[in-house]
Amino acid sequence: MNRTDGARPRGRSRRWRLAALISVVALAATGCSGGESVDVDGDSGGSGGTLVVAISSEPDSLDVHVSTASPTFLVLENVYDTLVEPAADLSFQPALATDWQISEDLLTWTFHLRKDVTWHNGRAFGADDVVASFQRIMDSDVAANAWRFESVTEVRKVDDLTVEFALNRPTPNLLANVGGFKGMAIVPPELIEGDGLATGAVGTGPFTFVSYTPGDKIVLAANPEYWGEGPFVDRVEFRFIAEPTTALTNLRTGDVHLTNNVPPQQIDALSDDSDVELGRLASNDYWYFTCNFDREPFNNTDVRRALSFAVDREQIAQAAYFDAATPVQSAMGPGSFWATDYAPFSHDPQQSRDLLAKAGVSGLTVDLMLTNEFPHTIQAAEVIASQWKDVGVGVNIRTLDFASWLDEQGKGNYDCYVLGWLNNLDGEYAYHAQHHSGGAYNFQGYANAEVDRLLDEARVQTDDTTRRDRYAAAARLLIDDVSYAYLYTPDTVLAWLPTVKGVEVHPDGKTRLRGVRIGG
């Protein structure tokens, strides 16, 4: 095992610091299954009306290329389109691109675009829109996801309905890069300049943007010119209801039709409640703690391992999500193609004490930084603090609003913190940016040359089994080094009224409303 005393990546812009929590994307162009969607009564029910959806918080921006906040994409998933999109099995299916080809040398991908698509402002969609959008997406001074396109040297127009991506190395997961989530949405170039994308949203998707009332709601309207099937409701209101029990109460009274903000302690009871429909799938999210490698004694591998041995992941998962979460020790859930069967950290307080003694550490107090944006992490941290106390480690829990938390993280003002990554459906997005010594989100400052080598090899492998083996080997090393101490993966849960039909609980966690109806 290497002792990891790597330096924190320096000189990152505020844009990168804001990307601490990001909805990471889906599988490469392999068709590997990542789960199933739950589609309830999709062919029945009426149409029209206003669908009211309760979400826990509001977007940080309406600019899909800039935002890194999950609520942004819960809303704008229904406004914008990407070239391709995840299917129910997490393979990729056509969206604005109808088909694509890869050159023999694997360095050119050609996408053929859908005909007769119009923007919400009435203009025809075409190749110029794709080129302009990706020029912006690939600009690291602007967009949060530029790092996904390190291998793309150019996106060029072939004709009005054809574009090419030129690469400097094979990129087997390019479909995930261009279409895994709406952070890579195609936008109208005329709105790129100024604040057009930040103050409104003009897409090609099933719903058009109507209004945003901060602190209250966002309203969308049906797009009658949508190129796909649906939508089947006239309007959608996304209401911001932070407290899960309040969201559920509003659902029961009929003030809300659908919510993803379900109290975890009530999920099992709701499964038997005839007044509420419940959809539940294992997610591909994970939550973890990590420590600051620039601070002593956290640059000592034995200390980090001691902290990991001290925690009981089963108890932590229960505290955070009751029975709606699974304890984990790696980034990929057990149902994922990319899962790594490696769990070296049993709950072993004596091993923890021995490692602290070996490191010559006593009387340690940890500044554990949390954000109130994710209340379940506060509950988890209380258990962590109790279990660390059992091995002689004191804890100062520091809870901040998310903006302050991000500032502190970017400045390195913490000992350890708890956070999560969402929708980790591909090995590269679970490991490379977070644990490569040059990774865009390696805020902890981890560095291991062998991990770097394995991650670099994995990202260019065209055989999925070989890719998976490389990521698994890297994962075992970084887990041993405690770059992250993985804790639990929660279920994706939606609750809705029985009068709402066609709700899809998708394994990528997105709330797609184009097929939803309100009926008797």
Coordinates of C-alpha atoms in Angstrom, one line a residue:
M1 CA 0.0 0.0 0.0
N2 CA 1.3 3.4 -0.9
R3 CA 1.3 6.2 1.6
T4 CA -0.5 9.0 -0.1
D5 CA 0.8 12.5 0.6
G6 CA -0.2 14.0 -2.7
A7 CA -0.8 17.7 -3.2
R8 CA -4.2 19.3 -3.7
P9 CA -4.9 20.4 -7.2
R10 CA -4.4 24.2 -7.2
G11 CA -5.5 27.1 -9.2
R12 CA -9.0 25.9 -9.9
S13 CA -11.7 28.5 -10.8
R14 CA -14.8 29.1 -8.7
R15 CA -16.6 27.2 -11.5
W16 CA -14.8 24.0 -10.6
R17 CA -15.3 24.5 -6.9
L18 CA -19.1 24.7 -7.5
A19 CA -19.0 21.3 -9.1
A20 CA -18.4 19.4 -5.8
L21 CA -21.7 17.7 -6.1
I22 CA -22.7 16.8 -9.7
S23 CA -25.2 14.6 -11.3
V24 CA -22.7 12.3 -13.0
V25 CA -23.7 10.4 -16.1
A26 CA -24.5 7.1 -17.6
L27 CA -23.0 4.1 -19.3
A28 CA -20.9 4.2 -22.4
A29 CA -22.1 2.9 -25.8
T30 CA -22.2 -0.6 -24.6
G31 CA -25.7 -1.5 -23.7
C32 CA -24.7 -2.8 -20.3
S33 CA -27.6 -2.9 -18.0
G34 CA -27.6 -0.6 -15.0
G35 CA -31.1 -1.3 -13.7
E36 CA -34.7 -1.1 -14.7
S37 CA -37.2 1.7 -14.8
V38 CA -40.5 1.4 -13.0
D39 CA -43.3 2.6 -15.3
V40 CA -46.7 2.4 -13.7
D41 CA -49.9 2.4 -15.8
G42 CA -48.2 4.2 -18.6
D43 CA -51.0 3.6 -21.2
S44 CA -54.0 4.7 -19.2
G45 CA -55.3 7.9 -17.8
G46 CA -56.5 11.2 -19.2
S47 CA -54.6 14.2 -20.5
G48 CA -54.4 17.9 -19.9
G49 CA -54.4 19.8 -16.6
T50 CA -51.6 21.1 -14.4
L51 CA -49.2 18.6 -12.8
V52 CA -47.8 19.9 -9.5
V53 CA -44.4 18.4 -8.5
A54 CA -42.7 19.0 -5.2
I55 CA -38.9 19.2 -5.1
S56 CA -36.7 19.8 -2.1
S57 CA -34.9 23.0 -3.3
E58 CA -34.7 25.4 -6.2
P59 CA -32.1 25.6 -9.1
D60 CA -28.9 27.5 -8.5
S61 CA -29.2 28.7 -12.1
L62 CA -31.2 28.0 -15.2
D63 CA -28.1 27.8 -17.3
V64 CA -27.7 24.0 -17.9
H65 CA -24.0 24.4 -18.9
V66 CA -23.1 26.2 -15.8
S67 CA -25.2 24.6 -13.0
T68 CA -24.1 21.7 -10.9
A69 CA -27.2 21.5 -8.7
S70 CA -29.5 18.5 -8.9
P71 CA -32.7 20.6 -8.7
T72 CA -31.7 22.4 -11.9
F73 CA -31.7 19.2 -13.8
L74 CA -34.9 17.9 -12.2
V75 CA -36.6 20.8 -13.9
L76 CA -34.6 21.3 -17.1
E77 CA -34.6 17.6 -17.9
N78 CA -38.1 18.4 -19.3
V79 CA -37.1 21.5 -21.3
Y80 CA -33.8 20.6 -23.1
D81 CA -32.6 17.7 -25.2
T82 CA -29.2 16.1 -25.7
L83 CA -27.9 14.3 -28.8
V84 CA -28.6 10.9 -27.1
E85 CA -30.2 10.0 -23.8
P86 CA -30.1 7.0 -21.3
A87 CA -32.7 4.4 -21.9
A88 CA -34.4 2.4 -19.2
D89 CA -31.6 -0.2 -19.2
L90 CA -29.0 2.7 -19.2
S91 CA -27.8 2.0 -22.7
F92 CA -28.1 5.0 -25.0
Q93 CA -31.0 5.8 -27.4
P94 CA -31.5 8.5 -30.0
A95 CA -32.6 11.9 -29.0
L96 CA -31.6 14.9 -31.2
A97 CA -29.3 12.5 -33.0
T98 CA -31.0 9.6 -34.8
D99 CA -27.9 7.5 -35.4
W100 CA -24.1 7.7 -35.2
Q101 CA -21.0 6.0 -36.6
I102 CA -17.5 5.5 -35.4
S103 CA -14.5 5.5 -37.7
E104 CA -12.2 2.5 -37.9
D105 CA -9.4 4.3 -36.0
L106 CA -12.0 5.2 -33.3
L107 CA -11.1 8.9 -33.5
T108 CA -14.1 10.3 -35.4
W109 CA -17.7 10.0 -34.3
T110 CA -20.4 11.1 -36.8
F111 CA -23.9 12.1 -35.5
H112 CA -26.9 12.4 -37.9
L113 CA -29.4 14.9 -36.5
R114 CA -33.2 14.6 -36.4
K115 CA -35.2 16.5 -39.0
D116 CA -38.1 18.8 -38.4
V117 CA -37.1 19.8 -34.8
T118 CA -37.8 23.3 -33.8
W119 CA -36.7 25.4 -30.8
H120 CA -39.3 26.7 -28.4
N121 CA -38.8 30.1 -30.1
G122 CA -39.9 28.7 -33.4
R123 CA -36.5 28.5 -35.2
A124 CA -35.4 25.3 -36.9
F125 CA -32.8 23.1 -35.1
G126 CA -29.6 22.1 -36.9
A127 CA -25.9 21.4 -36.9
D128 CA -24.8 24.9 -36.1
D129 CA -26.7 24.7 -32.8
V130 CA -24.8 21.5 -31.9
V131 CA -21.4 23.0 -32.8
A132 CA -22.0 26.2 -30.8
S133 CA -23.4 24.3 -27.8
F134 CA -20.3 22.1 -27.6
Q135 CA -17.9 25.0 -28.1
R136 CA -19.5 26.4 -24.9
I137 CA -19.7 23.1 -23.1
M138 CA -16.0 22.5 -23.8
D139 CA -14.9 25.9 -22.5
S140 CA -13.6 25.4 -19.0
D141 CA -14.0 29.1 -18.2
V142 CA -17.7 28.8 -18.7
A143 CA -19.1 25.3 -18.3
A144 CA -19.0 22.8 -15.4
N145 CA -18.6 19.7 -17.6
A146 CA -15.7 20.7 -19.9
W147 CA -13.5 18.1 -18.2
R148 CA -15.6 15.4 -19.8
F149 CA -14.3 16.4 -23.2
E150 CA -10.5 16.4 -22.8
S151 CA -10.3 14.0 -25.7
V152 CA -12.4 16.1 -28.1
T153 CA -10.3 18.3 -30.3
E154 CA -13.1 19.7 -32.5
V155 CA -16.8 19.5 -33.1
R156 CA -17.5 20.4 -36.7
K157 CA -20.4 20.8 -39.0
V158 CA -20.5 18.4 -42.0
D159 CA -23.9 19.6 -43.3
D160 CA -27.1 21.1 -41.8
L161 CA -28.0 17.7 -40.2
T162 CA -24.6 16.1 -39.6
V163 CA -21.8 16.8 -37.1
E164 CA -18.5 15.2 -36.3
F165 CA -16.5 14.9 -33.1
A166 CA -12.8 14.6 -33.7
L167 CA -10.8 12.9 -30.9
N168 CA -7.2 12.7 -29.9
R169 CA -7.7 9.2 -28.3
P170 CA -10.3 6.5 -28.3
T171 CA -13.2 7.5 -26.0
P172 CA -15.4 4.5 -25.6
N173 CA -17.8 6.4 -23.3
L174 CA -18.4 9.4 -25.6
L175 CA -22.2 8.7 -25.7
A176 CA -22.2 9.2 -21.9
N177 CA -20.2 12.3 -22.3
V178 CA -22.6 13.9 -24.9
G179 CA -25.9 12.6 -23.5
G180 CA -25.7 11.3 -20.0
F181 CA -27.6 14.2 -18.5
K182 CA -28.7 17.7 -19.4
G183 CA -25.5 19.4 -18.5
M184 CA -24.6 18.6 -22.1
A185 CA -27.9 19.9 -23.5
I186 CA -28.0 21.6 -26.9
V187 CA -28.9 25.3 -26.5
P188 CA -29.8 28.0 -29.0
P189 CA -26.6 30.0 -29.9
E190 CA -28.5 33.3 -29.9
L191 CA -29.0 33.0 -26.1
I192 CA -25.4 32.1 -25.3
E193 CA -24.3 35.7 -25.1
G194 CA -25.4 37.7 -22.1
D195 CA -27.8 36.3 -19.5
G196 CA -30.3 34.7 -21.8
L197 CA -29.6 31.1 -20.6
A198 CA -29.4 32.1 -16.9
T199 CA -32.7 33.9 -16.8
G200 CA -34.8 31.7 -19.1
A201 CA -34.6 28.4 -20.8
V202 CA -35.3 27.8 -24.5
G203 CA -34.9 24.2 -25.6
T204 CA -36.4 21.6 -27.9
G205 CA -37.9 19.4 -25.2
P206 CA -41.4 18.5 -24.3
F207 CA -42.1 21.5 -22.1
T208 CA -41.4 25.2 -22.5
F209 CA -40.2 27.5 -19.8
V210 CA -42.9 30.0 -18.5
S211 CA -41.8 31.5 -15.3
Y212 CA -39.6 31.3 -12.2
T213 CA -40.7 32.7 -8.9
P214 CA -37.7 32.4 -6.5
G215 CA -38.6 30.7 -3.2
D216 CA -41.9 29.4 -4.7
K217 CA -42.0 27.6 -8.0
I218 CA -41.1 27.2 -11.7
V219 CA -43.8 26.8 -14.3
L220 CA -43.5 25.0 -17.6
A221 CA -46.0 24.6 -20.4
A222 CA -46.6 21.8 -22.9
N223 CA -44.6 22.2 -26.2
P224 CA -47.1 21.4 -29.0
E225 CA -44.3 21.1 -31.5
Y226 CA -42.3 18.5 -29.5
W227 CA -40.7 16.0 -31.8
G228 CA -41.3 13.0 -29.5
E229 CA -44.3 11.4 -27.9
G230 CA -46.2 13.6 -25.4
P231 CA -46.5 15.6 -23.4
F232 CA -49.9 14.8 -22.0
V233 CA -50.4 17.6 -19.4
D234 CA -50.8 21.2 -20.2
R235 CA -48.6 22.7 -17.5
V236 CA -46.1 21.6 -14.9
E237 CA -45.5 23.5 -11.6
F238 CA -42.3 22.6 -9.7
R239 CA -42.9 23.8 -6.1
F240 CA -40.0 24.1 -3.7
I241 CA -40.8 22.3 -0.5
A242 CA -37.7 21.6 1.6
E243 CA -39.2 19.5 4.3
P244 CA -40.0 15.9 3.2
T245 CA -42.9 15.5 5.7
T246 CA -44.5 18.7 4.3
A247 CA -44.1 17.5 0.8
L248 CA -45.8 14.2 1.7
T249 CA -48.6 16.1 3.5
N250 CA -49.2 18.2 0.4
L251 CA -49.3 15.0 -1.6
R252 CA -51.9 13.5 0.6
T253 CA -54.1 16.6 0.5
G254 CA -53.9 16.7 -3.3
D255 CA -52.0 20.0 -3.4
V256 CA -49.1 18.1 -5.0
H257 CA -49.4 15.3 -7.5
L258 CA -45.8 13.9 -7.4
T259 CA -42.7 14.3 -5.3
N260 CA -39.2 12.9 -5.1
N261 CA -38.8 14.4 -1.6
V262 CA -40.1 11.4 0.4
P263 CA -39.4 11.0 4.1
P264 CA -37.2 7.9 4.3
Q265 CA -38.6 6.7 7.6
Q266 CA -42.1 6.5 5.9
I267 CA -41.1 4.6 2.7
D268 CA -41.9 1.1 4.0
A269 CA -45.3 2.3 5.3
L270 CA -46.1 4.0 2.0
S271 CA -45.6 0.8 0.2
D272 CA -48.9 -0.5 1.7
D273 CA -50.8 2.8 1.4
S274 CA -53.6 2.7 -1.1
D275 CA -53.7 6.5 -1.2
V276 CA -50.2 6.9 -2.5
E277 CA -48.3 5.2 -5.3
L278 CA -44.7 4.5 -4.6
G279 CA -41.8 3.8 -7.1
R280 CA -38.5 2.7 -5.7
L281 CA -35.2 1.6 -7.4
A282 CA -31.7 1.1 -6.2
S283 CA -29.8 4.2 -7.3
N284 CA -26.3 4.7 -8.6
D285 CA -25.5 7.4 -6.1
Y286 CA -23.0 7.2 -3.3
W287 CA -22.2 9.2 -0.1
Y288 CA -18.8 9.2 1.5
F289 CA -16.5 11.0 3.8
T290 CA -13.0 12.1 2.8
C291 CA -10.2 14.0 4.6
N292 CA -7.8 16.8 3.7
F293 CA -4.5 15.3 2.6
D294 CA -2.8 18.7 3.0
R295 CA -3.4 18.6 6.8
E296 CA -1.7 16.5 9.4
P297 CA -2.4 13.9 10.5
F298 CA -4.9 13.2 7.7
N299 CA -2.0 12.8 5.2
N300 CA -1.1 9.6 7.1
T301 CA -2.8 6.6 5.5
D302 CA -3.0 4.8 8.9
V303 CA -5.0 7.6 10.4
R304 CA -7.5 7.6 7.5
R305 CA -7.8 3.8 7.7
A306 CA -8.4 4.1 11.4
L307 CA -11.3 6.5 10.8
S308 CA -12.7 4.1 8.2
F309 CA -12.4 1.0 10.5
A310 CA -14.1 3.0 13.3
V311 CA -17.4 3.5 11.4
D312 CA -20.3 1.0 11.2
R313 CA -21.8 1.6 7.8
E314 CA -24.9 -0.3 8.5
Q315 CA -25.8 2.0 11.4
I316 CA -24.8 5.1 9.3
A317 CA -27.1 4.0 6.4
Q318 CA -30.0 3.4 8.9
A319 CA -29.5 6.8 10.4
A320 CA -29.5 8.5 7.1
Y321 CA -32.2 6.6 5.1
F322 CA -33.6 3.9 7.4
D323 CA -34.1 0.9 5.2
A324 CA -33.9 2.9 2.0
A325 CA -30.1 2.8 1.7
T326 CA -27.5 0.1 1.2
P327 CA -24.1 0.2 3.0
V328 CA -21.2 0.3 0.5
Q329 CA -17.4 0.4 0.4
S330 CA -17.0 1.3 -3.2
A331 CA -18.4 3.8 -5.6
M332 CA -20.5 1.5 -7.7
G333 CA -23.6 -0.2 -6.3
P334 CA -23.8 -4.0 -6.3
G335 CA -26.2 -4.1 -9.3
S336 CA -23.9 -2.1 -11.5
F337 CA -21.8 -3.6 -14.3
W338 CA -18.9 -1.5 -12.9
A339 CA -19.3 -2.7 -9.3
T340 CA -16.1 -3.8 -7.4
D341 CA -16.6 -6.6 -4.9
Y342 CA -14.2 -5.2 -2.3
A343 CA -15.0 -4.4 1.3
P344 CA -11.9 -4.4 3.5
F345 CA -13.3 -2.2 6.3
S346 CA -15.4 -4.1 8.7
H347 CA -16.5 -2.2 11.8
D348 CA -13.4 -2.8 14.0
P349 CA -12.9 -0.3 16.7
Q350 CA -9.8 -2.1 18.1
Q351 CA -8.2 -2.1 14.7
S352 CA -8.9 1.6 14.5
R353 CA -7.3 2.2 17.9
D354 CA -4.2 0.1 16.9
L355 CA -3.7 2.2 13.7
L356 CA -4.0 5.5 15.6
A357 CA -1.4 4.2 18.0
K358 CA 0.8 3.1 15.2
A359 CA 0.6 6.6 13.7
G360 CA 1.4 8.1 17.0
V361 CA -1.8 10.0 17.1
S362 CA -3.8 10.7 20.3
G363 CA -6.2 13.3 21.4
L364 CA -7.3 14.0 17.8
T365 CA -10.3 16.2 17.2
V366 CA -11.7 16.3 13.6
D367 CA -13.4 19.3 12.1
L368 CA -16.1 17.5 10.1
M369 CA -17.7 19.8 7.6
L370 CA -21.3 19.2 6.4
T371 CA -23.9 21.1 4.4
N372 CA -27.6 21.5 5.4
E373 CA -28.5 21.1 1.8
F374 CA -28.5 17.3 2.5
P375 CA -30.1 16.7 5.9
H376 CA -29.5 12.9 5.8
T377 CA -25.7 13.7 5.9
I378 CA -26.2 15.5 9.2
Q379 CA -27.9 12.4 10.7
A380 CA -25.1 10.2 9.3
A381 CA -22.5 12.5 10.7
E382 CA -23.9 12.2 14.2
V383 CA -23.4 8.5 14.1
I384 CA -19.9 8.9 12.6
A385 CA -19.0 11.3 15.5
S386 CA -20.3 8.8 18.1
Q387 CA -18.3 6.0 16.5
W388 CA -15.1 8.0 16.3
K389 CA -15.6 9.1 19.9
D390 CA -15.5 5.4 20.8
V391 CA -11.9 5.1 19.5
G392 CA -10.8 8.3 21.2
V393 CA -11.3 10.8 18.3
G394 CA -13.3 13.9 19.1
V395 CA -15.4 15.6 16.4
N396 CA -16.5 19.2 15.8
I397 CA -19.5 19.0 13.4
R398 CA -19.6 22.2 11.4
T399 CA -22.8 22.6 9.3
L400 CA -22.9 25.3 6.6
D401 CA -25.2 26.4 3.8
F402 CA -24.1 24.9 0.5
A403 CA -22.6 28.0 -0.9
S404 CA -20.4 28.5 2.2
W405 CA -19.6 24.8 2.2
L406 CA -18.3 25.0 -1.4
D407 CA -16.2 28.0 -0.5
E408 CA -14.6 26.2 2.4
Q409 CA -14.0 23.1 0.4
G410 CA -12.4 25.0 -2.4
K411 CA -10.1 26.8 0.1
G412 CA -9.2 23.5 1.9
N413 CA -10.6 24.8 5.2
Y414 CA -11.7 21.5 6.7
D415 CA -10.3 18.3 8.2
C416 CA -12.9 15.9 6.7
Y417 CA -16.3 16.3 5.1
V418 CA -19.3 14.3 4.1
L419 CA -20.8 14.6 0.6
G420 CA -22.1 12.5 -2.3
W421 CA -21.9 11.9 -6.1
L422 CA -25.1 11.2 -8.1
N423 CA -25.7 8.8 -10.9
N424 CA -22.3 7.2 -11.2
L425 CA -23.1 4.8 -14.0
D426 CA -19.7 4.6 -15.7
G427 CA -16.4 3.7 -14.1
E428 CA -14.7 6.8 -15.4
Y429 CA -17.1 9.2 -13.8
A430 CA -17.0 7.3 -10.5
Y431 CA -13.2 7.3 -10.2
H432 CA -11.1 9.4 -12.6
A433 CA -12.1 13.0 -11.8
Q434 CA -12.2 12.3 -8.0
H435 CA -9.1 10.2 -7.5
H436 CA -6.6 10.8 -10.4
S437 CA -3.9 13.1 -9.1
G438 CA -4.9 15.6 -11.8
G439 CA -8.6 15.0 -11.5
A440 CA -10.9 17.9 -11.8
Y441 CA -12.7 17.1 -8.5
N442 CA -9.8 15.6 -6.5
F443 CA -10.3 18.3 -3.8
Q444 CA -8.9 16.0 -1.0
G445 CA -5.5 16.0 -2.7
Y446 CA -5.0 12.2 -3.2
A447 CA -2.1 11.1 -5.3
N448 CA -1.1 7.5 -6.2
A449 CA 0.9 6.9 -9.3
E450 CA -0.4 3.3 -9.8
V451 CA -4.0 4.6 -9.5
D452 CA -3.2 7.2 -12.1
R453 CA -1.8 4.6 -14.4
L454 CA -4.8 2.3 -14.1
L455 CA -7.3 5.1 -14.5
D456 CA -5.5 6.4 -17.6
E457 CA -5.4 3.0 -19.1
A458 CA -9.1 2.3 -18.4
R459 CA -10.4 5.4 -20.1
V460 CA -9.1 4.4 -23.5
Q461 CA -10.0 0.7 -23.4
T462 CA -12.7 -0.2 -25.9
D463 CA -13.4 -3.6 -24.4
D464 CA -15.8 -3.1 -21.4
T465 CA -14.5 -6.0 -19.4
T466 CA -11.0 -4.7 -19.7
R467 CA -12.1 -1.3 -18.7
R468 CA -14.0 -2.7 -15.7
D469 CA -10.9 -4.7 -14.6
R470 CA -8.7 -1.6 -14.7
Y471 CA -11.3 0.5 -12.7
A472 CA -11.7 -2.4 -10.2
A473 CA -7.9 -2.5 -9.7
A474 CA -7.7 1.2 -9.2
A475 CA -10.7 1.1 -6.9
R476 CA -9.1 -1.4 -4.6
L477 CA -6.0 0.8 -4.2
L478 CA -7.8 4.0 -3.5
I479 CA -10.2 2.3 -1.1
D480 CA -7.2 0.9 0.8
D481 CA -5.7 4.4 0.8
V482 CA -9.0 5.9 1.9
S483 CA -9.1 8.5 -0.7
Y484 CA -12.8 8.3 -0.1
A485 CA -14.5 6.2 2.7
Y486 CA -17.6 5.1 0.9
L487 CA -20.6 4.8 3.3
Y488 CA -24.0 4.1 1.6
T489 CA -26.1 4.3 -1.6
P490 CA -29.7 5.4 -1.2
D491 CA -32.7 4.2 -3.2
T492 CA -34.3 6.5 -5.8
V493 CA -37.9 7.0 -4.6
L494 CA -40.9 8.8 -6.1
A495 CA -44.4 9.1 -4.6
W496 CA -47.5 10.2 -6.5
L497 CA -51.3 10.2 -6.4
P498 CA -53.1 7.2 -7.9
T499 CA -54.8 9.6 -10.4
V500 CA -51.4 10.2 -12.0
K501 CA -50.4 7.7 -14.6
G502 CA -47.3 7.0 -16.6
V503 CA -44.8 7.9 -13.9
E504 CA -41.3 6.5 -14.7
V505 CA -38.8 5.9 -11.9
H506 CA -35.6 5.8 -13.9
P507 CA -32.4 4.3 -12.6
D508 CA -30.5 7.5 -13.5
G509 CA -32.6 9.4 -11.0
K510 CA -34.1 11.9 -13.5
T511 CA -37.8 12.8 -13.4
R512 CA -39.0 12.7 -17.0
L513 CA -42.6 14.0 -17.3
R514 CA -43.3 13.7 -21.0
G515 CA -45.3 10.5 -20.5
V516 CA -47.2 11.5 -17.4
R517 CA -51.0 12.0 -17.5
I518 CA -53.6 13.1 -15.0
G519 CA -56.7 10.9 -15.2
G520 CA -59.3 9.1 -13.3

